[in-house]
mmCIF file with all atom_site columns, C-alpha atoms and ligand atoms in Angstrom:
data_model
loop_
_atom_site.group_PDB
_atom_site.id
_atom_site.type_symbol
_atom_site.label_atom_id
_atom_site.label_alt_id
_atom_site.label_comp_id
_atom_site.label_asym_id
_atom_site.label_entity_id
_atom_site.label_seq_id
_atom_site.pdbx_PDB_ins_code
_atom_site.Cartn_x
_atom_site.Cartn_y
_atom_site.Cartn_z
_atom_site.occupancy
_atom_site.B_iso_or_equiv
_atom_site.pdbx_formal_charge
_atom_site.auth_seq_id
_atom_site.auth_comp_id
_atom_site.auth_asym_id
_atom_site.auth_atom_id
_atom_site.pdbx_PDB_model_num
ATOM   1   C  CA  . MET N 1 1   ? 163.592 4.167   109.642 1.00 90.00 ? 1   MET N CA  1
ATOM   2   C  CA  . VAL N 1 2   ? 160.194 2.755   110.553 1.00 96.00 ? 2   VAL N CA  1
ATOM   3   C  CA  . HIS N 1 3   ? 159.670 0.167   113.297 1.00 97.00 ? 3   HIS N CA  1
ATOM   4   C  CA  . GLN N 1 4   ? 156.345 -1.614  113.600 1.00 97.00 ? 4   GLN N CA  1
ATOM   5   C  CA  . TYR N 1 5   ? 155.112 -3.760  116.450 1.00 96.00 ? 5   TYR N CA  1
ATOM   6   C  CA  . LYS N 1 6   ? 151.935 -4.930  118.153 1.00 96.00 ? 6   LYS N CA  1
ATOM   7   C  CA  . LEU N 1 7   ? 151.461 -4.564  121.904 1.00 93.00 ? 7   LEU N CA  1
ATOM   8   C  CA  . ASN N 1 8   ? 148.421 -5.012  124.170 1.00 92.00 ? 8   ASN N CA  1
ATOM   9   C  CA  . GLY N 1 9   ? 146.086 -4.895  121.193 1.00 94.00 ? 9   GLY N CA  1
ATOM   10  C  CA  . TYR N 1 10  ? 147.665 -1.759  119.721 1.00 96.00 ? 10  TYR N CA  1
ATOM   11  C  CA  . ASN N 1 11  ? 149.304 -1.552  116.293 1.00 97.00 ? 11  ASN N CA  1
ATOM   12  C  CA  . LEU N 1 12  ? 152.247 0.800   116.762 1.00 98.00 ? 12  LEU N CA  1
ATOM   13  C  CA  . VAL N 1 13  ? 154.383 2.499   114.157 1.00 98.00 ? 13  VAL N CA  1
ATOM   14  C  CA  . LEU N 1 14  ? 157.497 4.357   115.231 1.00 98.00 ? 14  LEU N CA  1
ATOM   15  C  CA  . ASP N 1 15  ? 159.192 6.681   112.761 1.00 97.00 ? 15  ASP N CA  1
ATOM   16  C  CA  . SER N 1 16  ? 162.644 6.931   114.310 1.00 94.00 ? 16  SER N CA  1
ATOM   17  C  CA  . CYS N 1 17  ? 163.970 9.926   112.340 1.00 94.00 ? 17  CYS N CA  1
ATOM   18  C  CA  . SER N 1 18  ? 161.044 12.228  113.161 1.00 95.00 ? 18  SER N CA  1
ATOM   19  C  CA  . GLY N 1 19  ? 160.217 10.695  116.546 1.00 95.00 ? 19  GLY N CA  1
ATOM   20  C  CA  . GLY N 1 20  ? 156.642 10.183  115.333 1.00 95.00 ? 20  GLY N CA  1
ATOM   21  C  CA  . VAL N 1 21  ? 154.586 7.451   117.025 1.00 97.00 ? 21  VAL N CA  1
ATOM   22  C  CA  . HIS N 1 22  ? 151.402 6.364   115.279 1.00 97.00 ? 22  HIS N CA  1
ATOM   23  C  CA  . VAL N 1 23  ? 148.682 4.089   116.649 1.00 97.00 ? 23  VAL N CA  1
ATOM   24  C  CA  . VAL N 1 24  ? 146.881 2.666   113.635 1.00 97.00 ? 24  VAL N CA  1
ATOM   25  C  CA  . ASP N 1 25  ? 144.315 0.048   112.657 1.00 96.00 ? 25  ASP N CA  1
ATOM   26  C  CA  . GLU N 1 26  ? 145.279 -3.257  111.053 1.00 96.00 ? 26  GLU N CA  1
ATOM   27  C  CA  . VAL N 1 27  ? 144.813 -2.113  107.463 1.00 97.00 ? 27  VAL N CA  1
ATOM   28  C  CA  . ALA N 1 28  ? 146.981 0.973   107.942 1.00 97.00 ? 28  ALA N CA  1
ATOM   29  C  CA  . TYR N 1 29  ? 149.563 -1.175  109.757 1.00 98.00 ? 29  TYR N CA  1
ATOM   30  C  CA  . ASP N 1 30  ? 149.832 -3.550  106.785 1.00 97.00 ? 30  ASP N CA  1
ATOM   31  C  CA  . LEU N 1 31  ? 149.713 -0.690  104.302 1.00 97.00 ? 31  LEU N CA  1
ATOM   32  C  CA  . ILE N 1 32  ? 152.618 1.099   106.000 1.00 98.00 ? 32  ILE N CA  1
ATOM   33  C  CA  . ALA N 1 33  ? 154.691 -2.091  105.828 1.00 97.00 ? 33  ALA N CA  1
ATOM   34  C  CA  . LEU N 1 34  ? 154.028 -2.382  102.087 1.00 97.00 ? 34  LEU N CA  1
ATOM   35  C  CA  . TYR N 1 35  ? 154.498 1.318   101.368 1.00 97.00 ? 35  TYR N CA  1
ATOM   36  C  CA  . PRO N 1 36  ? 158.235 1.639   100.643 1.00 95.00 ? 36  PRO N CA  1
ATOM   37  C  CA  . ASP N 1 37  ? 158.578 -1.254  98.184  1.00 96.00 ? 37  ASP N CA  1
ATOM   38  C  CA  . HIS N 1 38  ? 155.268 -1.289  96.316  1.00 97.00 ? 38  HIS N CA  1
ATOM   39  C  CA  . THR N 1 39  ? 153.360 0.911   93.915  1.00 97.00 ? 39  THR N CA  1
ATOM   40  C  CA  . PRO N 1 40  ? 149.997 2.305   95.039  1.00 97.00 ? 40  PRO N CA  1
ATOM   41  C  CA  . GLU N 1 41  ? 148.170 -0.173  92.808  1.00 97.00 ? 41  GLU N CA  1
ATOM   42  C  CA  . GLU N 1 42  ? 150.148 -3.139  94.188  1.00 97.00 ? 42  GLU N CA  1
ATOM   43  C  CA  . ILE N 1 43  ? 149.325 -1.994  97.725  1.00 97.00 ? 43  ILE N CA  1
ATOM   44  C  CA  . VAL N 1 44  ? 145.609 -1.710  97.000  1.00 97.00 ? 44  VAL N CA  1
ATOM   45  C  CA  . GLN N 1 45  ? 145.455 -5.121  95.292  1.00 97.00 ? 45  GLN N CA  1
ATOM   46  C  CA  . THR N 1 46  ? 147.502 -6.830  98.014  1.00 97.00 ? 46  THR N CA  1
ATOM   47  C  CA  . LEU N 1 47  ? 145.298 -5.447  100.767 1.00 97.00 ? 47  LEU N CA  1
ATOM   48  C  CA  . LEU N 1 48  ? 142.081 -6.311  98.936  1.00 97.00 ? 48  LEU N CA  1
ATOM   49  C  CA  . GLU N 1 49  ? 143.359 -9.880  98.736  1.00 96.00 ? 49  GLU N CA  1
ATOM   50  C  CA  . THR N 1 50  ? 144.509 -9.935  102.379 1.00 96.00 ? 50  THR N CA  1
ATOM   51  C  CA  . TYR N 1 51  ? 141.169 -8.620  103.641 1.00 96.00 ? 51  TYR N CA  1
ATOM   52  C  CA  . ARG N 1 52  ? 138.864 -10.359 101.147 1.00 95.00 ? 52  ARG N CA  1
ATOM   53  C  CA  . ASP N 1 53  ? 136.890 -11.890 104.046 1.00 95.00 ? 53  ASP N CA  1
ATOM   54  C  CA  . ARG N 1 54  ? 136.342 -8.504  105.672 1.00 94.00 ? 54  ARG N CA  1
ATOM   55  C  CA  . PRO N 1 55  ? 133.401 -6.720  103.974 1.00 93.00 ? 55  PRO N CA  1
ATOM   56  C  CA  . ASP N 1 56  ? 134.128 -3.602  106.007 1.00 92.00 ? 56  ASP N CA  1
ATOM   57  C  CA  . VAL N 1 57  ? 137.497 -3.172  104.243 1.00 95.00 ? 57  VAL N CA  1
ATOM   58  C  CA  . THR N 1 58  ? 136.552 -1.678  100.883 1.00 95.00 ? 58  THR N CA  1
ATOM   59  C  CA  . GLU N 1 59  ? 138.750 -0.445  98.060  1.00 96.00 ? 59  GLU N CA  1
ATOM   60  C  CA  . ALA N 1 60  ? 137.619 3.118   98.754  1.00 96.00 ? 60  ALA N CA  1
ATOM   61  C  CA  . GLU N 1 61  ? 138.734 2.812   102.372 1.00 96.00 ? 61  GLU N CA  1
ATOM   62  C  CA  . ILE N 1 62  ? 142.089 1.370   101.392 1.00 97.00 ? 62  ILE N CA  1
ATOM   63  C  CA  . ARG N 1 63  ? 142.672 4.250   98.962  1.00 97.00 ? 63  ARG N CA  1
ATOM   64  C  CA  . GLU N 1 64  ? 141.678 6.749   101.652 1.00 97.00 ? 64  GLU N CA  1
ATOM   65  C  CA  . CYS N 1 65  ? 144.108 5.102   104.049 1.00 97.00 ? 65  CYS N CA  1
ATOM   66  C  CA  . LEU N 1 66  ? 146.815 5.258   101.380 1.00 97.00 ? 66  LEU N CA  1
ATOM   67  C  CA  . ALA N 1 67  ? 146.173 8.985   100.953 1.00 97.00 ? 67  ALA N CA  1
ATOM   68  C  CA  . ASP N 1 68  ? 146.514 9.465   104.732 1.00 97.00 ? 68  ASP N CA  1
ATOM   69  C  CA  . VAL N 1 69  ? 149.833 7.601   104.749 1.00 97.00 ? 69  VAL N CA  1
ATOM   70  C  CA  . GLU N 1 70  ? 151.118 9.653   101.788 1.00 97.00 ? 70  GLU N CA  1
ATOM   71  C  CA  . SER N 1 71  ? 150.148 12.804  103.615 1.00 97.00 ? 71  SER N CA  1
ATOM   72  C  CA  . LEU N 1 72  ? 152.094 11.669  106.712 1.00 97.00 ? 72  LEU N CA  1
ATOM   73  C  CA  . VAL N 1 73  ? 155.119 10.933  104.541 1.00 97.00 ? 73  VAL N CA  1
ATOM   74  C  CA  . LYS N 1 74  ? 154.889 14.368  102.874 1.00 96.00 ? 74  LYS N CA  1
ATOM   75  C  CA  . SER N 1 75  ? 154.614 16.145  106.215 1.00 96.00 ? 75  SER N CA  1
ATOM   76  C  CA  . GLY N 1 76  ? 157.729 14.394  107.557 1.00 95.00 ? 76  GLY N CA  1
ATOM   77  C  CA  . GLN N 1 77  ? 156.021 12.131  110.095 1.00 96.00 ? 77  GLN N CA  1
ATOM   78  C  CA  . LEU N 1 78  ? 156.542 8.777   108.406 1.00 97.00 ? 78  LEU N CA  1
ATOM   79  C  CA  . TYR N 1 79  ? 159.453 7.331   106.433 1.00 97.00 ? 79  TYR N CA  1
ATOM   80  C  CA  . THR N 1 80  ? 161.308 10.517  107.258 1.00 96.00 ? 80  THR N CA  1
ATOM   81  C  CA  . PRO N 1 81  ? 164.760 10.597  105.626 1.00 93.00 ? 81  PRO N CA  1
ATOM   82  C  CA  . ASP N 1 82  ? 167.756 10.191  107.954 1.00 91.00 ? 82  ASP N CA  1
ATOM   83  C  CA  . THR N 1 83  ? 169.455 13.567  107.593 1.00 89.00 ? 83  THR N CA  1
ATOM   84  C  CA  . PHE N 1 84  ? 172.186 12.639  110.083 1.00 86.00 ? 84  PHE N CA  1
ATOM   85  C  CA  . SER N 1 85  ? 173.463 9.539   108.329 1.00 84.00 ? 85  SER N CA  1
ATOM   86  C  CA  . ASP N 1 86  ? 176.227 11.370  106.445 1.00 85.00 ? 86  ASP N CA  1
ATOM   87  C  CA  . ILE N 1 87  ? 177.657 13.091  109.517 1.00 85.00 ? 87  ILE N CA  1
ATOM   88  C  CA  . ALA N 1 88  ? 176.924 10.527  112.242 1.00 80.00 ? 88  ALA N CA  1
ATOM   89  C  CA  . GLY N 1 89  ? 180.267 8.780   111.806 1.00 80.00 ? 89  GLY N CA  1
ATOM   90  C  CA  . THR N 1 90  ? 182.210 11.999  112.276 1.00 83.00 ? 90  THR N CA  1
ATOM   91  C  CA  . PHE N 1 91  ? 180.883 13.067  115.675 1.00 76.00 ? 91  PHE N CA  1
ATOM   92  C  CA  . LYS N 1 92  ? 183.866 11.659  117.525 1.00 72.00 ? 92  LYS N CA  1
ATOM   93  C  CA  . GLU N 1 93  ? 186.257 13.284  115.072 1.00 78.00 ? 93  GLU N CA  1
ATOM   94  C  CA  . ARG N 1 94  ? 184.540 16.665  115.336 1.00 80.00 ? 94  ARG N CA  1
ATOM   95  C  CA  . SER N 1 95  ? 184.563 16.549  119.150 1.00 79.00 ? 95  SER N CA  1
ATOM   96  C  CA  . GLY N 1 96  ? 188.337 16.086  119.028 1.00 82.00 ? 96  GLY N CA  1
ATOM   97  C  CA  . GLY N 1 97  ? 187.966 12.780  120.897 1.00 82.00 ? 97  GLY N CA  1
ATOM   98  C  CA  . VAL N 1 98  ? 187.112 14.673  124.098 1.00 92.00 ? 98  VAL N CA  1
ATOM   99  C  CA  . VAL N 1 99  ? 185.233 12.708  126.769 1.00 93.00 ? 99  VAL N CA  1
ATOM   100 C  CA  . LYS N 1 100 ? 183.406 14.784  129.378 1.00 94.00 ? 100 LYS N CA  1
ATOM   101 C  CA  . ALA N 1 101 ? 181.183 12.282  131.147 1.00 96.00 ? 101 ALA N CA  1
ATOM   102 C  CA  . LEU N 1 102 ? 181.130 8.684   132.320 1.00 96.00 ? 102 LEU N CA  1
ATOM   103 C  CA  . CYS N 1 103 ? 178.345 6.409   133.386 1.00 97.00 ? 103 CYS N CA  1
ATOM   104 C  CA  . LEU N 1 104 ? 180.102 4.055   135.779 1.00 97.00 ? 104 LEU N CA  1
ATOM   105 C  CA  . HIS N 1 105 ? 178.524 0.638   136.117 1.00 95.00 ? 105 HIS N CA  1
ATOM   106 C  CA  . VAL N 1 106 ? 179.706 0.050   139.648 1.00 97.00 ? 106 VAL N CA  1
ATOM   107 C  CA  . ALA N 1 107 ? 177.153 -2.705  140.253 1.00 97.00 ? 107 ALA N CA  1
ATOM   108 C  CA  . HIS N 1 108 ? 176.282 -5.102  137.488 1.00 95.00 ? 108 HIS N CA  1
ATOM   109 C  CA  . THR N 1 109 ? 173.588 -6.528  139.704 1.00 96.00 ? 109 THR N CA  1
ATOM   110 C  CA  . CYS N 1 110 ? 170.534 -5.354  141.626 1.00 96.00 ? 110 CYS N CA  1
ATOM   111 C  CA  . ASN N 1 111 ? 168.714 -5.996  144.901 1.00 95.00 ? 111 ASN N CA  1
ATOM   112 C  CA  . LEU N 1 112 ? 165.339 -5.817  143.182 1.00 92.00 ? 112 LEU N CA  1
ATOM   113 C  CA  . ASN N 1 113 ? 163.898 -8.112  140.572 1.00 90.00 ? 113 ASN N CA  1
ATOM   114 C  CA  . CYS N 1 114 ? 161.578 -5.934  138.493 1.00 89.00 ? 114 CYS N CA  1
ATOM   115 C  CA  . ALA N 1 115 ? 159.962 -8.000  135.742 1.00 87.00 ? 115 ALA N CA  1
ATOM   116 C  CA  . TYR N 1 116 ? 160.051 -5.025  133.346 1.00 87.00 ? 116 TYR N CA  1
ATOM   117 C  CA  . CYS N 1 117 ? 163.722 -4.223  134.009 1.00 90.00 ? 117 CYS N CA  1
ATOM   118 C  CA  . PHE N 1 118 ? 165.504 -2.805  130.956 1.00 87.00 ? 118 PHE N CA  1
ATOM   119 C  CA  . ALA N 1 119 ? 168.779 -4.125  132.379 1.00 90.00 ? 119 ALA N CA  1
ATOM   120 C  CA  . SER N 1 120 ? 167.730 -7.751  132.981 1.00 89.00 ? 120 SER N CA  1
ATOM   121 C  CA  . GLN N 1 121 ? 167.645 -7.190  136.761 1.00 90.00 ? 121 GLN N CA  1
ATOM   122 C  CA  . GLY N 1 122 ? 170.877 -5.212  136.643 1.00 89.00 ? 122 GLY N CA  1
ATOM   123 C  CA  . LYS N 1 123 ? 173.083 -7.787  134.958 1.00 91.00 ? 123 LYS N CA  1
ATOM   124 C  CA  . TYR N 1 124 ? 172.420 -6.766  131.330 1.00 91.00 ? 124 TYR N CA  1
ATOM   125 C  CA  . HIS N 1 125 ? 172.172 -10.407 130.222 1.00 90.00 ? 125 HIS N CA  1
ATOM   126 C  CA  . GLY N 1 126 ? 175.673 -11.043 131.589 1.00 92.00 ? 126 GLY N CA  1
ATOM   127 C  CA  . ASP N 1 127 ? 177.066 -12.277 134.889 1.00 93.00 ? 127 ASP N CA  1
ATOM   128 C  CA  . ARG N 1 128 ? 176.402 -10.479 138.141 1.00 95.00 ? 128 ARG N CA  1
ATOM   129 C  CA  . ALA N 1 129 ? 179.461 -8.531  139.292 1.00 96.00 ? 129 ALA N CA  1
ATOM   130 C  CA  . LEU N 1 130 ? 180.643 -5.520  141.268 1.00 97.00 ? 130 LEU N CA  1
ATOM   131 C  CA  . MET N 1 131 ? 183.248 -3.105  139.925 1.00 98.00 ? 131 MET N CA  1
ATOM   132 C  CA  . SER N 1 132 ? 186.524 -3.070  141.822 1.00 98.00 ? 132 SER N CA  1
ATOM   133 C  CA  . PHE N 1 133 ? 188.054 0.178   143.043 1.00 98.00 ? 133 PHE N CA  1
ATOM   134 C  CA  . GLU N 1 134 ? 190.994 -0.386  140.690 1.00 98.00 ? 134 GLU N CA  1
ATOM   135 C  CA  . VAL N 1 135 ? 188.776 -0.581  137.584 1.00 98.00 ? 135 VAL N CA  1
ATOM   136 C  CA  . GLY N 1 136 ? 186.807 2.494   138.676 1.00 98.00 ? 136 GLY N CA  1
ATOM   137 C  CA  . LYS N 1 137 ? 190.052 4.384   139.305 1.00 98.00 ? 137 LYS N CA  1
ATOM   138 C  CA  . GLN N 1 138 ? 191.280 3.542   135.801 1.00 98.00 ? 138 GLN N CA  1
ATOM   139 C  CA  . ALA N 1 139 ? 187.987 4.824   134.395 1.00 98.00 ? 139 ALA N CA  1
ATOM   140 C  CA  . LEU N 1 140 ? 188.386 8.131   136.246 1.00 98.00 ? 140 LEU N CA  1
ATOM   141 C  CA  . ASP N 1 141 ? 191.997 8.403   135.062 1.00 98.00 ? 141 ASP N CA  1
ATOM   142 C  CA  . PHE N 1 142 ? 190.788 7.759   131.499 1.00 97.00 ? 142 PHE N CA  1
ATOM   143 C  CA  . LEU N 1 143 ? 188.177 10.505  131.839 1.00 97.00 ? 143 LEU N CA  1
ATOM   144 C  CA  . ILE N 1 144 ? 190.750 13.013  133.084 1.00 97.00 ? 144 ILE N CA  1
ATOM   145 C  CA  . ALA N 1 145 ? 193.236 12.034  130.374 1.00 96.00 ? 145 ALA N CA  1
ATOM   146 C  CA  . HIS N 1 146 ? 190.662 12.432  127.579 1.00 94.00 ? 146 HIS N CA  1
ATOM   147 C  CA  . SER N 1 147 ? 188.819 15.514  128.834 1.00 95.00 ? 147 SER N CA  1
ATOM   148 C  CA  . GLY N 1 148 ? 190.979 18.034  126.974 1.00 93.00 ? 148 GLY N CA  1
ATOM   149 C  CA  . THR N 1 149 ? 190.409 21.595  128.143 1.00 92.00 ? 149 THR N CA  1
ATOM   150 C  CA  . ARG N 1 150 ? 187.098 20.816  129.837 1.00 94.00 ? 150 ARG N CA  1
ATOM   151 C  CA  . THR N 1 151 ? 187.085 21.653  133.528 1.00 96.00 ? 151 THR N CA  1
ATOM   152 C  CA  . ASN N 1 152 ? 183.768 20.137  134.633 1.00 97.00 ? 152 ASN N CA  1
ATOM   153 C  CA  . LEU N 1 153 ? 183.532 16.343  134.377 1.00 98.00 ? 153 LEU N CA  1
ATOM   154 C  CA  . GLU N 1 154 ? 180.409 14.321  135.025 1.00 98.00 ? 154 GLU N CA  1
ATOM   155 C  CA  . VAL N 1 155 ? 180.322 10.858  136.568 1.00 98.00 ? 155 VAL N CA  1
ATOM   156 C  CA  . ASP N 1 156 ? 177.102 8.940   137.140 1.00 98.00 ? 156 ASP N CA  1
ATOM   157 C  CA  . PHE N 1 157 ? 177.251 5.969   139.527 1.00 98.00 ? 157 PHE N CA  1
ATOM   158 C  CA  . PHE N 1 158 ? 174.862 3.560   137.917 1.00 97.00 ? 158 PHE N CA  1
ATOM   159 C  CA  . GLY N 1 159 ? 173.868 -0.080  137.874 1.00 93.00 ? 159 GLY N CA  1
ATOM   160 C  CA  . GLY N 1 160 ? 171.960 -2.288  138.542 1.00 93.00 ? 160 GLY N CA  1
ATOM   161 C  CA  . GLU N 1 161 ? 172.001 -0.819  141.977 1.00 96.00 ? 161 GLU N CA  1
ATOM   162 C  CA  . PRO N 1 162 ? 175.140 1.213   142.816 1.00 97.00 ? 162 PRO N CA  1
ATOM   163 C  CA  . LEU N 1 163 ? 174.454 1.210   146.563 1.00 98.00 ? 163 LEU N CA  1
ATOM   164 C  CA  . MET N 1 164 ? 175.313 -2.512  146.524 1.00 98.00 ? 164 MET N CA  1
ATOM   165 C  CA  . ASN N 1 165 ? 178.874 -1.322  145.929 1.00 98.00 ? 165 ASN N CA  1
ATOM   166 C  CA  . TRP N 1 166 ? 178.723 1.707   148.190 1.00 98.00 ? 166 TRP N CA  1
ATOM   167 C  CA  . GLN N 1 167 ? 182.222 1.561   149.663 1.00 98.00 ? 167 GLN N CA  1
ATOM   168 C  CA  . VAL N 1 168 ? 183.742 1.572   146.171 1.00 98.00 ? 168 VAL N CA  1
ATOM   169 C  CA  . VAL N 1 169 ? 181.566 4.577   145.244 1.00 98.00 ? 169 VAL N CA  1
ATOM   170 C  CA  . LYS N 1 170 ? 182.848 6.457   148.288 1.00 98.00 ? 170 LYS N CA  1
ATOM   171 C  CA  . ASP N 1 171 ? 186.450 5.468   147.602 1.00 98.00 ? 171 ASP N CA  1
ATOM   172 C  CA  . LEU N 1 172 ? 186.168 6.574   143.957 1.00 98.00 ? 172 LEU N CA  1
ATOM   173 C  CA  . VAL N 1 173 ? 184.728 9.944   144.946 1.00 98.00 ? 173 VAL N CA  1
ATOM   174 C  CA  . ALA N 1 174 ? 187.580 10.397  147.433 1.00 98.00 ? 174 ALA N CA  1
ATOM   175 C  CA  . TYR N 1 175 ? 190.128 9.467   144.754 1.00 98.00 ? 175 TYR N CA  1
ATOM   176 C  CA  . ALA N 1 176 ? 188.534 11.845  142.201 1.00 98.00 ? 176 ALA N CA  1
ATOM   177 C  CA  . ARG N 1 177 ? 188.709 14.722  144.692 1.00 98.00 ? 177 ARG N CA  1
ATOM   178 C  CA  . THR N 1 178 ? 192.470 14.177  145.051 1.00 98.00 ? 178 THR N CA  1
ATOM   179 C  CA  . GLN N 1 179 ? 192.812 14.521  141.265 1.00 98.00 ? 179 GLN N CA  1
ATOM   180 C  CA  . GLU N 1 180 ? 190.845 17.757  140.874 1.00 98.00 ? 180 GLU N CA  1
ATOM   181 C  CA  . GLY N 1 181 ? 193.571 20.160  141.997 1.00 97.00 ? 181 GLY N CA  1
ATOM   182 C  CA  . PRO N 1 182 ? 196.544 18.668  140.127 1.00 97.00 ? 182 PRO N CA  1
ATOM   183 C  CA  . HIS N 1 183 ? 194.581 18.344  136.862 1.00 97.00 ? 183 HIS N CA  1
ATOM   184 C  CA  . HIS N 1 184 ? 192.462 21.515  137.185 1.00 97.00 ? 184 HIS N CA  1
ATOM   185 C  CA  . LYS N 1 185 ? 189.233 19.555  136.928 1.00 98.00 ? 185 LYS N CA  1
ATOM   186 C  CA  . ARG N 1 186 ? 185.999 19.545  138.894 1.00 98.00 ? 186 ARG N CA  1
ATOM   187 C  CA  . PHE N 1 187 ? 183.934 16.394  139.247 1.00 98.00 ? 187 PHE N CA  1
ATOM   188 C  CA  . ARG N 1 188 ? 180.166 16.523  139.409 1.00 98.00 ? 188 ARG N CA  1
ATOM   189 C  CA  . PHE N 1 189 ? 178.740 13.244  140.680 1.00 98.00 ? 189 PHE N CA  1
ATOM   190 C  CA  . THR N 1 190 ? 175.323 11.695  140.211 1.00 98.00 ? 190 THR N CA  1
ATOM   191 C  CA  . LEU N 1 191 ? 173.969 8.672   142.047 1.00 98.00 ? 191 LEU N CA  1
ATOM   192 C  CA  . THR N 1 192 ? 171.170 6.758   140.319 1.00 97.00 ? 192 THR N CA  1
ATOM   193 C  CA  . THR N 1 193 ? 169.558 4.406   142.808 1.00 97.00 ? 193 THR N CA  1
ATOM   194 C  CA  . ASN N 1 194 ? 166.360 2.495   143.466 1.00 94.00 ? 194 ASN N CA  1
ATOM   195 C  CA  . GLY N 1 195 ? 166.578 3.864   147.008 1.00 94.00 ? 195 GLY N CA  1
ATOM   196 C  CA  . MET N 1 196 ? 166.212 0.573   148.895 1.00 94.00 ? 196 MET N CA  1
ATOM   197 C  CA  . LEU N 1 197 ? 169.606 0.788   150.627 1.00 96.00 ? 197 LEU N CA  1
ATOM   198 C  CA  . ILE N 1 198 ? 169.564 4.469   151.525 1.00 97.00 ? 198 ILE N CA  1
ATOM   199 C  CA  . ASP N 1 199 ? 170.575 5.005   155.152 1.00 98.00 ? 199 ASP N CA  1
ATOM   200 C  CA  . GLU N 1 200 ? 172.015 7.885   157.190 1.00 98.00 ? 200 GLU N CA  1
ATOM   201 C  CA  . ASP N 1 201 ? 175.514 7.282   155.819 1.00 98.00 ? 201 ASP N CA  1
ATOM   202 C  CA  . VAL N 1 202 ? 174.272 7.432   152.218 1.00 98.00 ? 202 VAL N CA  1
ATOM   203 C  CA  . ILE N 1 203 ? 172.237 10.565  152.944 1.00 98.00 ? 203 ILE N CA  1
ATOM   204 C  CA  . ASP N 1 204 ? 175.188 12.347  154.624 1.00 98.00 ? 204 ASP N CA  1
ATOM   205 C  CA  . PHE N 1 205 ? 177.599 11.396  151.864 1.00 98.00 ? 205 PHE N CA  1
ATOM   206 C  CA  . ALA N 1 206 ? 175.176 12.234  149.053 1.00 98.00 ? 206 ALA N CA  1
ATOM   207 C  CA  . ASN N 1 207 ? 174.424 15.635  150.588 1.00 97.00 ? 207 ASN N CA  1
ATOM   208 C  CA  . ARG N 1 208 ? 178.137 16.348  150.750 1.00 97.00 ? 208 ARG N CA  1
ATOM   209 C  CA  . GLU N 1 209 ? 179.422 14.896  147.497 1.00 98.00 ? 209 GLU N CA  1
ATOM   210 C  CA  . MET N 1 210 ? 176.649 14.280  144.963 1.00 98.00 ? 210 MET N CA  1
ATOM   211 C  CA  . ASP N 1 211 ? 175.375 17.022  142.684 1.00 97.00 ? 211 ASP N CA  1
ATOM   212 C  CA  . ASN N 1 212 ? 172.376 14.884  141.773 1.00 96.00 ? 212 ASN N CA  1
ATOM   213 C  CA  . VAL N 1 213 ? 170.609 11.887  143.252 1.00 97.00 ? 213 VAL N CA  1
ATOM   214 C  CA  . VAL N 1 214 ? 168.236 10.187  140.833 1.00 96.00 ? 214 VAL N CA  1
ATOM   215 C  CA  . LEU N 1 215 ? 165.649 7.946   142.491 1.00 94.00 ? 215 LEU N CA  1
ATOM   216 C  CA  . SER N 1 216 ? 164.175 5.306   140.217 1.00 87.00 ? 216 SER N CA  1
ATOM   217 C  CA  . LEU N 1 217 ? 161.978 3.591   142.789 1.00 78.00 ? 217 LEU N CA  1
ATOM   218 C  CA  . ASP N 1 218 ? 158.538 2.963   141.358 1.00 75.00 ? 218 ASP N CA  1
ATOM   219 C  CA  . GLY N 1 219 ? 155.624 0.576   141.570 1.00 72.00 ? 219 GLY N CA  1
ATOM   220 C  CA  . ARG N 1 220 ? 152.957 0.007   144.222 1.00 75.00 ? 220 ARG N CA  1
ATOM   221 C  CA  . LYS N 1 221 ? 153.548 0.890   147.873 1.00 76.00 ? 221 LYS N CA  1
ATOM   222 C  CA  . GLU N 1 222 ? 154.195 -2.691  149.039 1.00 74.00 ? 222 GLU N CA  1
HETATM 223 S  S1  . LIG M 2 .   ? 165.525 -1.563  140.459 1.00 62.17 ? 1   LIG M S1  1
HETATM 224 FE FE1 . LIG M 2 .   ? 166.093 -0.913  138.385 1.00 62.17 ? 1   LIG M FE1 1
HETATM 225 S  S2  . LIG M 2 .   ? 167.930 -2.092  137.877 1.00 62.17 ? 1   LIG M S2  1
HETATM 226 FE FE2 . LIG M 2 .   ? 166.963 -3.088  139.643 1.00 62.17 ? 1   LIG M FE2 1
HETATM 227 S  S3  . LIG M 2 .   ? 165.676 -4.704  138.768 1.00 62.17 ? 1   LIG M S3  1
HETATM 228 FE FE3 . LIG M 2 .   ? 164.385 -2.886  139.060 1.00 62.17 ? 1   LIG M FE3 1
HETATM 229 S  S4  . LIG M 2 .   ? 164.470 -1.768  137.111 1.00 62.17 ? 1   LIG M S4  1
HETATM 230 FE FE4 . LIG M 2 .   ? 166.172 -3.251  137.118 1.00 62.17 ? 1   LIG M FE4 1
#
């Protein structure tokens, strides 16, 4: 599948099945959009009409651009066929329904307000909320119950900002540890945080209980 968009003056073409990203000029951008549903002659005529006021866009250049696009298609960098489409729906079936990892949204909110936030400032376009211990416990029980013969289970405390719900994180880790022996499991915990609320307690606990701490603090010093 091909996605096209314009950003900061760039014409971008993303070929999702190959992972190819192409930065192209306007003519190539329009040509790529026409490519799947038009013959070469239709493409050339349409672009000549579109750019009739641009003397720099000649028929020869359009045909050269078309040849470049065809070459990208042939080399598997554009309009690459989706070779996973037939088997994508069977992944769950083939894994036997086993779940080995959870990303626990313990804080559906954040203490920062980054304009570029992928998670709409932690609330994912929903209402701000904190996960209760009871909901987190049920999630851990679900993970154990669906983990089959896997011994090592992964849990990432995520948000928003998980340190805004720190006591619940600690209580869930304590609960998970009580379940390791009886179920023959081992939990590996990750904390993904913007770092703003890290204090001595967080550092001590993370050093003891977390296998990974992911810091996503970025931006200018202030
Ligand atoms: S710290 Fe992360 S979750 Fe919070 S607003 Fe910024 S990008 Fe979003």
